[in-house]
Amino acid sequence: MTSSAFASVPVSDYVRDGLAVFLLLISMFMVWTYGTTPSGSVAATRIDVILITLVSMFSVAIPYLWRSGVFGQAWDYRRTQLARLAANAPYFVLVVVYLILELINRSGLGPAMAFGLAGAILAAQPRRAELGSAAADATTDKRWGIALLGFAVLVGVLSVIQFIERMALVASGEWAGTLATVLLAAANVALLVWTAIGASRGHNLRRLIGLGVGVAGTGMALLALIPAVTVVSLIFQAFSPGLSVFFWLAFGALAASPSVARICTHAEPRDSNGALARTRVLTTLAVIVLGLLVVVSALVLISYATYAGYGVAANTVPWVVVIFLAVVGAVGGFVAKSALNQHTRQSYLVTAGYAAVLFILGLVIVIMAATSQMVWNGTLGLLVAFALPAALVLSMFGSASQREAFRAADHGGHSGFTFENPAPVWSQPESTTPEVTYQPSDAFQPAPEVHSAPGSEPAMQGGGTVVQVDEELARILAESADPASPPARLYEIAAQYPQARALIAGNPAAYPALLTWLAEQRDPEIDAALAQRRE
């Protein structure tokens, strides 16, 4: 029985095609360029936009026609890839033309281009079922990796031009507001370039962040379509640089390319717990976003102080509150990041609690931005309230394997804190005059030798008997120094027994990722063992 020609097409390819058509279709009902009319020019009223959109939508059908045999036996998957790309090339060319016209005319480009460009990119990229082996299609994969990086560079060039045009229009006294705008634009470009460079070099975490940028941008772009929502804007203006989500949708579409996904290696991060390593990076991004909120709000307050000299009164209270909330969130980020170094169940819980704190702080900032005309903080507030908490939770509990890692994680009892009273080094007798029994046969017998951790004393009971737990610790320490111990066992010991980490640092069986993690603990004994290991 002959199998269907579509049997090898995965569900993700159908989803990608459907999303591409959806984005292209809804863009037809949005403003393409504003021009001189207040309502702007809708894409469906422009013949050039209609034609290129229809061609891009048709390109989605090319692989299905090929699999149906319409193009004949001489047509192969490589021609399908090139046909997709060629059919969407007019859309890309028209976008570049309108960007150049905007830099000249300063009329403003609307959300139709943001949504349509993302749809055209999704329609142009090859599907998983249209890719050969990694070796056979290395050129195709490289092409899309370069496209991701090139797009980020293009956004950077446009931001520089926007800054130059702004400087030509804004009065010289408004330096604080201009500096805040430049910082936001620089942060926007830095995020895209940093993500694109990492993804093009094979870092899958950077690619996932790029996907997150696209998802977050899509959510905020949909909010921007609501006239009553003023916290985020989806307009590209030649004289207005800043933290704009205008290009985020297209960037996320590029990061979602199967070719880019194949470039990225799915190797684990530097430490052995991939979920916590990803969460650590996301926590750092959260601290950076909160830091931007502090700096931008402070610059706005300086700008208001300048305006006050001209008799202009401004409500500075919301900006002061935002600074306070952002500082609290940034401090919480450092605490959460410190907890992540412990690799325990508490690490997950502390970070999940930090995600909840971000949601609350961000929601307050968004509400204040909506009621106080804090347009600069709108996008940042939405990121803090929704995008970053969702990313943190998904990085720890987003898959079945991550949830299983959480259930199997150590409870963290070795961290030094416990609700139970620790065993005293010397227990005191209940009576002030304890009864002592003298046994001559034991008078000159040496006490059993116990190997305890450096800097600690063996726990003793009232009669001088060594507690059984020290024998277990001695066995653990011996196992930590044994070169025959399995690497996985050394990881377990390092996570549960801080006393054994110095011995593990000197064990030849310790693997590089574990040694890197040990070096991050900043323990003098561990550092000495590592230094001796390198000699």
Coordinates of C-alpha atoms in Angstrom, one line a residue:
M1 CA 0.0 0.0 0.0
T2 CA 1.4 3.4 -1.1
S3 CA 1.8 5.9 1.7
S4 CA 0.5 9.4 1.3
A5 CA 2.8 12.1 0.0
F6 CA 1.9 14.2 3.1
A7 CA 2.6 11.4 5.6
S8 CA 6.0 12.9 6.5
V9 CA 4.8 16.4 7.1
P10 CA 4.9 17.2 10.9
V11 CA 2.1 19.1 12.6
S12 CA 4.5 22.0 13.3
D13 CA 4.7 22.6 9.5
Y14 CA 0.9 22.9 9.2
V15 CA 0.9 25.3 12.3
R16 CA 3.6 27.4 10.7
D17 CA 1.7 27.7 7.4
G18 CA -1.5 28.5 9.2
L19 CA 0.2 31.2 11.3
A20 CA 1.8 32.8 8.2
V21 CA -1.5 33.0 6.4
F22 CA -3.2 34.4 9.5
L23 CA -0.6 37.2 10.0
L24 CA -0.7 38.2 6.4
L25 CA -4.5 38.2 6.3
I26 CA -5.1 40.3 9.4
S27 CA -2.4 42.7 8.3
M28 CA -4.6 43.7 5.4
F29 CA -7.1 45.3 7.8
M30 CA -4.4 47.4 9.6
V31 CA -2.8 50.7 8.8
W32 CA 0.2 50.4 6.5
T33 CA 1.3 54.1 6.5
Y34 CA -0.2 57.1 8.3
G35 CA 0.8 59.8 5.8
T36 CA -1.2 63.0 6.3
T37 CA -4.5 61.5 7.3
P38 CA -5.2 60.9 11.0
S39 CA -6.6 57.4 10.4
G40 CA -3.8 56.4 8.0
S41 CA -3.9 54.3 4.9
V42 CA -5.2 50.8 5.4
A43 CA -3.2 48.0 3.7
A44 CA -6.2 46.7 1.8
T45 CA -6.6 50.0 0.1
R46 CA -3.1 50.0 -1.4
I47 CA -2.7 48.0 -4.6
D48 CA 1.1 47.4 -4.1
V49 CA 0.5 45.9 -0.6
I50 CA -2.4 43.8 -1.8
L51 CA -0.4 42.2 -4.6
I52 CA 2.7 41.3 -2.6
T53 CA 0.5 40.0 0.3
L54 CA -1.4 37.7 -2.1
V55 CA 1.8 36.4 -3.6
S56 CA 3.2 35.7 -0.1
M57 CA 0.0 33.9 0.9
F58 CA 0.2 31.8 -2.3
S59 CA 3.8 30.7 -1.5
V60 CA 2.4 28.7 1.4
A61 CA 0.7 26.4 -1.1
I62 CA 3.9 25.6 -3.1
P63 CA 5.1 22.6 -1.0
Y64 CA 1.6 21.1 -1.1
L65 CA 1.4 21.5 -4.9
W66 CA 4.9 19.9 -5.1
R67 CA 3.9 16.9 -3.0
S68 CA 0.7 16.5 -5.1
G69 CA 2.8 16.1 -8.2
V70 CA 1.7 19.4 -9.9
F71 CA 5.3 20.4 -10.8
G72 CA 6.4 17.0 -12.1
Q73 CA 9.2 14.7 -11.1
A74 CA 12.0 17.1 -12.0
W75 CA 10.9 19.4 -9.1
D76 CA 12.6 18.6 -5.8
Y77 CA 12.7 20.0 -2.3
R78 CA 15.5 22.5 -3.1
R79 CA 13.3 24.1 -5.7
T80 CA 10.5 24.3 -3.2
Q81 CA 12.8 26.2 -0.8
L82 CA 13.9 28.6 -3.5
A83 CA 10.4 29.1 -4.8
R84 CA 9.1 30.0 -1.3
L85 CA 11.9 32.5 -0.9
A86 CA 11.4 34.0 -4.4
A87 CA 7.7 34.4 -3.9
N88 CA 8.2 36.4 -0.6
A89 CA 11.1 38.5 -1.9
P90 CA 8.8 41.2 -3.3
Y91 CA 7.3 41.7 0.2
F92 CA 10.8 42.2 1.7
V93 CA 11.8 44.6 -1.0
L94 CA 8.6 46.7 -0.5
V95 CA 9.2 46.8 3.2
V96 CA 12.7 48.2 2.6
V97 CA 11.4 50.8 0.2
Y98 CA 8.8 52.0 2.7
L99 CA 11.4 52.2 5.5
I100 CA 13.5 54.4 3.3
L101 CA 10.5 56.6 2.4
E102 CA 9.7 56.9 6.1
L103 CA 13.2 58.1 6.9
I104 CA 12.7 60.8 4.3
N105 CA 9.0 61.8 4.7
R106 CA 8.6 61.1 8.5
S107 CA 4.9 60.1 8.1
G108 CA 4.9 56.9 10.3
L109 CA 4.5 53.2 9.4
G110 CA 1.6 51.3 11.0
P111 CA 1.1 47.8 12.4
A112 CA 0.2 46.3 9.1
M113 CA 3.9 46.2 8.2
A114 CA 4.9 44.6 11.6
F115 CA 2.4 41.8 11.3
G116 CA 2.7 41.3 7.5
L117 CA 6.5 41.2 7.6
A118 CA 6.4 38.4 10.3
G119 CA 3.9 36.5 8.2
A120 CA 6.1 36.8 5.0
I121 CA 9.1 35.6 6.9
L122 CA 7.2 32.5 8.2
A123 CA 6.0 31.9 4.7
A124 CA 9.5 32.2 3.1
Q125 CA 11.4 29.9 5.5
P126 CA 11.7 26.2 4.7
R127 CA 9.7 23.8 6.7
R128 CA 11.0 20.8 8.6
A129 CA 9.6 18.5 5.9
E130 CA 11.5 20.5 3.3
L131 CA 14.9 20.1 4.7
G132 CA 17.4 17.4 3.8
S133 CA 20.2 16.3 6.1
A134 CA 22.3 18.8 8.0
A135 CA 25.2 18.3 5.7
A136 CA 23.2 18.5 2.5
D137 CA 21.4 21.7 3.6
A138 CA 24.2 23.4 5.5
T139 CA 24.0 26.4 3.1
T140 CA 20.3 26.8 3.6
D141 CA 20.7 26.7 7.4
K142 CA 23.6 29.2 7.3
R143 CA 21.5 31.5 5.1
W144 CA 18.8 31.8 7.7
G145 CA 21.3 32.2 10.5
I146 CA 22.8 35.1 8.6
A147 CA 19.3 36.5 8.0
L148 CA 18.6 36.5 11.7
L149 CA 21.8 38.4 12.5
G150 CA 21.4 40.7 9.5
F151 CA 17.9 41.7 10.6
A152 CA 19.2 42.6 14.1
V153 CA 21.9 44.7 12.5
L154 CA 19.3 46.4 10.2
V155 CA 17.3 47.4 13.3
G156 CA 20.5 48.8 14.8
V157 CA 21.2 50.9 11.7
L158 CA 17.7 52.2 11.6
S159 CA 17.9 53.2 15.3
V160 CA 21.1 55.2 14.6
I161 CA 19.3 57.1 11.8
Q162 CA 16.3 57.7 14.1
F163 CA 18.6 59.2 16.7
I164 CA 20.3 61.5 14.2
E165 CA 16.9 62.7 13.0
R166 CA 15.7 63.2 16.5
M167 CA 18.7 65.3 17.4
A168 CA 17.9 67.5 14.4
L169 CA 14.4 68.1 15.6
V170 CA 14.5 68.2 19.5
A171 CA 15.6 71.3 21.3
S172 CA 19.1 71.1 22.9
G173 CA 17.7 71.6 26.4
E174 CA 15.8 68.4 26.4
W175 CA 18.9 66.2 26.9
A176 CA 17.4 64.1 29.7
G177 CA 14.4 62.9 27.7
T178 CA 16.7 62.3 24.6
L179 CA 19.1 60.3 26.7
A180 CA 16.3 58.1 28.1
T181 CA 15.1 57.5 24.5
V182 CA 18.6 56.6 23.3
L183 CA 19.1 54.2 26.2
L184 CA 15.9 52.4 25.4
A185 CA 16.8 52.2 21.8
A186 CA 20.3 50.9 22.6
A187 CA 18.8 48.2 24.9
N188 CA 16.4 47.2 22.2
V189 CA 19.3 46.8 19.6
A190 CA 21.5 45.1 22.2
L191 CA 18.9 42.5 23.0
L192 CA 18.3 41.6 19.3
V193 CA 22.0 41.6 18.4
W194 CA 23.0 39.5 21.5
T195 CA 20.3 37.0 20.8
A196 CA 21.1 36.8 17.0
I197 CA 24.9 36.4 17.6
G198 CA 24.3 33.6 20.1
A199 CA 21.8 31.7 18.0
S200 CA 24.0 32.0 14.8
R201 CA 26.8 30.5 16.9
G202 CA 24.7 27.5 18.0
H203 CA 23.5 28.6 21.4
N204 CA 20.0 27.2 21.7
L205 CA 19.2 29.3 24.8
R206 CA 19.6 32.4 22.7
R207 CA 17.3 31.1 20.0
L208 CA 14.7 30.4 22.7
I209 CA 15.0 33.9 23.9
G210 CA 14.5 35.1 20.3
L211 CA 11.3 33.1 20.2
G212 CA 10.3 34.7 23.5
V213 CA 10.9 38.1 22.0
G214 CA 8.6 37.3 19.1
V215 CA 5.9 35.9 21.4
A216 CA 6.1 38.9 23.7
G217 CA 6.1 41.3 20.8
T218 CA 3.0 39.7 19.3
G219 CA 1.1 40.0 22.6
M220 CA 2.0 43.6 23.0
A221 CA 1.3 44.3 19.4
L222 CA -2.2 43.0 19.8
L223 CA -2.6 45.2 22.8
A224 CA -1.4 48.2 20.8
L225 CA -4.3 47.6 18.3
I226 CA -6.8 48.6 21.1
P227 CA -7.3 52.4 20.9
A228 CA -7.7 52.7 24.6
V229 CA -4.4 51.1 25.4
T230 CA -1.7 53.8 25.6
V231 CA 1.2 51.9 27.3
V232 CA 2.6 50.5 24.1
S233 CA 2.8 51.7 20.6
L234 CA 3.2 49.9 17.3
I235 CA 4.3 52.7 15.0
F236 CA 7.7 53.2 13.4
Q237 CA 8.7 56.8 13.1
A238 CA 11.9 58.2 11.7
F239 CA 12.5 60.7 14.5
S240 CA 11.5 58.4 17.4
P241 CA 14.0 55.8 18.6
G242 CA 13.2 53.7 21.6
L243 CA 12.3 50.3 22.9
S244 CA 9.9 49.5 20.1
V245 CA 8.2 46.1 19.5
F246 CA 7.7 47.0 15.8
F247 CA 10.3 44.6 14.6
W248 CA 10.0 42.0 17.4
L249 CA 7.4 39.9 15.5
A250 CA 9.6 39.6 12.5
F251 CA 12.7 38.8 14.7
G252 CA 10.8 36.0 16.5
A253 CA 9.7 34.6 13.1
L254 CA 13.3 34.4 12.0
A255 CA 14.3 32.7 15.3
A256 CA 11.5 30.2 14.8
S257 CA 13.0 29.0 11.5
P258 CA 13.7 25.2 11.5
S259 CA 17.1 26.1 9.8
V260 CA 18.1 28.3 12.8
A261 CA 16.9 25.6 15.1
R262 CA 19.2 23.1 13.4
I263 CA 22.1 25.4 13.7
C264 CA 21.7 25.6 17.4
T265 CA 23.2 22.8 19.4
H266 CA 20.9 21.4 22.1
A267 CA 23.8 20.8 24.5
E268 CA 23.2 21.5 28.1
P269 CA 24.5 24.8 29.6
R270 CA 27.8 25.0 31.5
D271 CA 26.4 23.5 34.7
S272 CA 24.7 20.1 35.0
N273 CA 21.2 21.5 35.6
G274 CA 19.9 23.0 32.4
A275 CA 16.7 24.4 33.8
L276 CA 18.4 26.4 36.5
A277 CA 21.1 27.6 34.1
R278 CA 18.4 29.0 31.8
T279 CA 16.6 30.5 34.7
R280 CA 19.8 32.2 35.8
V281 CA 20.1 33.9 32.4
L282 CA 16.5 35.0 32.5
T283 CA 16.9 36.4 36.0
T284 CA 19.8 38.4 34.8
L285 CA 17.6 39.8 32.0
A286 CA 14.9 40.7 34.6
V287 CA 17.5 42.7 36.6
I288 CA 18.6 44.5 33.5
V289 CA 15.1 45.5 32.6
L290 CA 14.4 46.7 36.1
G291 CA 17.7 48.7 36.0
L292 CA 16.5 50.3 32.8
L293 CA 13.3 51.3 34.5
V294 CA 15.3 53.0 37.3
V295 CA 17.6 54.9 34.9
V296 CA 14.8 56.0 32.5
S297 CA 12.5 57.1 35.4
A298 CA 15.4 59.0 37.0
L299 CA 16.1 60.8 33.6
V300 CA 12.4 61.7 33.3
L301 CA 12.5 63.2 36.7
I302 CA 15.5 65.3 35.7
S303 CA 13.7 66.4 32.6
Y304 CA 10.6 67.4 34.7
A305 CA 12.9 69.4 36.9
T306 CA 14.1 71.2 33.9
Y307 CA 10.6 71.9 32.7
A308 CA 9.7 73.3 36.1
G309 CA 12.1 76.2 35.5
Y310 CA 9.7 77.2 32.7
G311 CA 6.7 77.1 34.9
V312 CA 5.5 73.6 33.8
A313 CA 4.2 71.5 36.7
A314 CA 4.4 67.7 36.4
N315 CA 3.3 64.9 38.6
T316 CA 6.6 63.2 39.7
V317 CA 5.1 60.8 42.3
P318 CA 4.4 58.0 39.8
W319 CA 8.0 58.0 38.6
V320 CA 9.4 57.9 42.1
V321 CA 7.1 55.0 42.9
V322 CA 8.4 53.2 39.8
I323 CA 12.0 53.7 40.8
F324 CA 11.2 52.2 44.3
L325 CA 9.4 49.2 42.8
A326 CA 12.2 48.6 40.2
V327 CA 14.9 48.7 42.9
V328 CA 12.9 46.2 45.0
G329 CA 12.6 43.9 42.0
A330 CA 16.3 44.2 41.1
V331 CA 17.3 43.3 44.7
G332 CA 15.0 40.4 44.6
G333 CA 16.6 39.3 41.3
F334 CA 20.0 39.1 43.0
V335 CA 18.5 37.1 45.8
A336 CA 16.9 34.7 43.4
K337 CA 20.1 34.3 41.4
S338 CA 22.0 33.5 44.5
A339 CA 19.5 30.9 45.5
L340 CA 19.9 29.3 42.0
N341 CA 23.5 28.4 42.8
Q342 CA 22.3 25.8 45.4
H343 CA 20.7 23.5 42.9
T344 CA 18.0 22.5 45.4
R345 CA 14.2 22.4 45.4
Q346 CA 14.3 25.6 47.3
S347 CA 16.0 27.2 44.3
Y348 CA 13.0 26.4 42.2
L349 CA 10.6 27.7 44.8
V350 CA 12.5 30.9 45.4
T351 CA 12.6 31.7 41.7
A352 CA 8.9 30.9 41.3
G353 CA 8.2 33.3 44.1
Y354 CA 10.4 35.9 42.4
A355 CA 8.3 35.4 39.2
A356 CA 5.2 36.2 41.3
V357 CA 6.9 39.3 42.7
L358 CA 7.7 40.5 39.2
F359 CA 4.1 40.0 38.1
I360 CA 2.8 42.1 41.0
L361 CA 5.4 44.8 40.5
G362 CA 5.0 44.9 36.8
L363 CA 1.2 45.0 37.0
V364 CA 1.4 48.1 39.3
I365 CA 3.9 49.8 36.9
V366 CA 1.6 49.0 33.9
I367 CA -1.4 50.5 35.7
M368 CA 0.5 53.6 36.6
A369 CA 1.8 53.9 33.1
A370 CA -1.8 53.7 31.7
T371 CA -3.1 56.3 34.1
S372 CA -0.1 58.8 34.3
Q373 CA 0.9 58.9 30.6
M374 CA 4.2 57.1 31.4
V375 CA 4.7 56.0 27.8
W376 CA 8.4 55.3 28.2
N377 CA 7.7 52.7 30.9
G378 CA 4.8 51.0 29.2
T379 CA 6.7 48.3 27.3
L380 CA 9.1 47.7 30.1
G381 CA 6.2 47.3 32.6
L382 CA 4.5 44.8 30.3
L383 CA 7.8 42.8 30.1
V384 CA 8.1 42.7 33.9
A385 CA 4.5 41.9 34.5
F386 CA 3.9 39.1 31.9
A387 CA 6.9 38.1 29.6
L388 CA 9.6 37.6 32.2
P389 CA 7.5 35.8 34.8
A390 CA 6.1 33.5 32.2
A391 CA 9.7 32.8 30.9
L392 CA 11.0 32.0 34.4
V393 CA 8.2 29.6 35.1
L394 CA 8.5 27.8 31.7
S395 CA 12.3 27.6 32.1
M396 CA 11.8 25.5 35.3
F397 CA 8.5 23.7 34.8
G398 CA 7.8 23.9 31.1
S399 CA 8.4 20.3 30.2
A400 CA 7.8 16.9 31.8
S401 CA 11.6 16.4 32.3
Q402 CA 11.9 19.7 34.1
R403 CA 9.1 18.9 36.4
E404 CA 10.6 15.6 37.1
A405 CA 14.0 17.3 37.9
F406 CA 12.2 19.5 40.4
R407 CA 10.6 16.5 42.1
A408 CA 13.9 14.7 42.3
A409 CA 15.8 17.7 43.5
D410 CA 17.4 17.7 46.9
H411 CA 15.4 19.4 49.6
G412 CA 18.3 21.6 50.5
G413 CA 18.7 20.5 54.1
H414 CA 22.5 20.8 53.8
S415 CA 22.2 24.5 53.3
G416 CA 22.6 25.2 57.0
F417 CA 19.0 25.9 57.9
T418 CA 16.7 23.4 59.5
F419 CA 13.6 23.4 61.7
E420 CA 15.1 20.6 63.8
N421 CA 17.7 21.3 66.5
P422 CA 21.1 20.3 65.3
A423 CA 23.0 17.7 67.3
P424 CA 25.3 19.5 69.7
V425 CA 29.0 18.9 69.6
W426 CA 29.0 17.9 73.3
S427 CA 25.7 17.0 74.8
Q428 CA 25.2 18.1 78.4
P429 CA 24.0 15.4 81.0
E430 CA 20.6 15.9 82.5
S431 CA 22.0 15.7 86.0
T432 CA 24.7 17.8 87.5
T433 CA 26.3 14.7 89.0
P434 CA 26.2 12.1 86.3
E435 CA 26.8 8.5 87.3
V436 CA 30.2 7.4 85.8
T437 CA 30.9 3.7 85.4
Y438 CA 34.5 2.7 85.3
Q439 CA 35.5 -0.3 83.2
P440 CA 39.2 -1.2 83.5
S441 CA 39.2 -3.2 80.4
D442 CA 38.3 -0.1 78.4
A443 CA 40.6 2.3 80.2
F444 CA 43.4 2.2 77.7
Q445 CA 41.5 1.5 74.5
P446 CA 41.9 4.3 71.9
A447 CA 38.8 6.1 70.6
P448 CA 37.8 5.0 67.1
E449 CA 39.2 7.2 64.4
V450 CA 36.7 9.4 62.7
H451 CA 37.3 11.4 59.6
S452 CA 35.2 14.5 59.8
A453 CA 34.9 17.5 57.5
P454 CA 37.6 20.1 57.6
G455 CA 36.8 22.7 60.3
S456 CA 34.2 20.5 62.0
E457 CA 34.3 18.3 65.1
P458 CA 32.7 14.9 65.4
A459 CA 29.4 15.0 67.2
M460 CA 29.5 13.2 70.5
Q461 CA 26.9 11.9 72.9
G462 CA 27.0 12.3 76.7
G463 CA 28.9 9.1 77.2
G464 CA 31.6 10.0 74.7
T465 CA 30.2 7.7 71.9
V466 CA 30.7 8.9 68.4
V467 CA 27.3 9.6 66.7
Q468 CA 26.6 7.2 63.8
V469 CA 26.1 10.1 61.3
D470 CA 29.8 10.8 61.4
E471 CA 30.6 7.3 60.1
E472 CA 28.3 8.0 57.2
L473 CA 30.0 11.3 56.6
A474 CA 33.4 9.6 56.7
R475 CA 32.2 7.2 54.0
I476 CA 30.9 10.1 51.9
L477 CA 34.3 11.9 52.2
A478 CA 36.2 8.8 51.3
E479 CA 33.9 8.4 48.3
S480 CA 34.4 12.0 47.3
A481 CA 38.2 11.5 47.1
D482 CA 38.0 8.1 45.3
P483 CA 38.9 8.5 41.6
A484 CA 36.7 5.4 40.9
S485 CA 33.5 7.2 42.0
P486 CA 31.1 7.8 39.1
P487 CA 30.8 11.4 38.0
A488 CA 27.1 11.4 38.6
R489 CA 27.7 10.3 42.2
L490 CA 30.2 13.1 42.6
Y491 CA 27.5 15.6 41.5
E492 CA 25.1 14.2 44.0
I493 CA 27.6 14.5 46.8
A494 CA 28.6 18.1 45.9
A495 CA 25.0 19.1 45.9
Q496 CA 24.2 17.5 49.3
Y497 CA 27.4 17.8 51.3
P498 CA 29.3 21.1 51.2
Q499 CA 32.0 19.5 53.4
A500 CA 33.0 17.2 50.6
R501 CA 33.3 19.8 47.8
A502 CA 37.0 20.5 48.4
L503 CA 37.8 16.8 48.1
I504 CA 35.7 16.6 44.9
A505 CA 37.6 19.5 43.5
G506 CA 40.8 17.5 43.7
N507 CA 39.2 14.2 42.4
P508 CA 40.4 13.4 38.9
A509 CA 37.0 11.9 38.1
A510 CA 35.2 15.3 38.5
Y511 CA 34.0 16.5 35.1
P512 CA 34.6 20.0 33.8
A513 CA 31.1 21.3 34.3
L514 CA 31.1 20.2 37.9
L515 CA 34.5 21.9 38.4
T516 CA 33.1 25.1 36.9
W517 CA 30.2 25.1 39.3
L518 CA 32.6 24.4 42.3
A519 CA 34.7 27.4 41.3
E520 CA 31.6 29.6 41.4
Q521 CA 31.1 28.8 45.1
R522 CA 34.1 31.1 46.1
D523 CA 35.2 28.8 48.8
P524 CA 39.0 29.1 49.8
E525 CA 39.4 25.4 50.3
I526 CA 37.8 24.6 47.0
D527 CA 39.9 27.3 45.2
A528 CA 43.1 25.8 46.8
A529 CA 42.1 22.3 45.6
L530 CA 41.4 23.6 42.1
A531 CA 44.7 25.5 42.0
Q532 CA 46.6 22.4 43.1
R533 CA 44.7 20.4 40.4
R534 CA 46.0 22.8 37.7
E535 CA 49.6 22.4 38.8

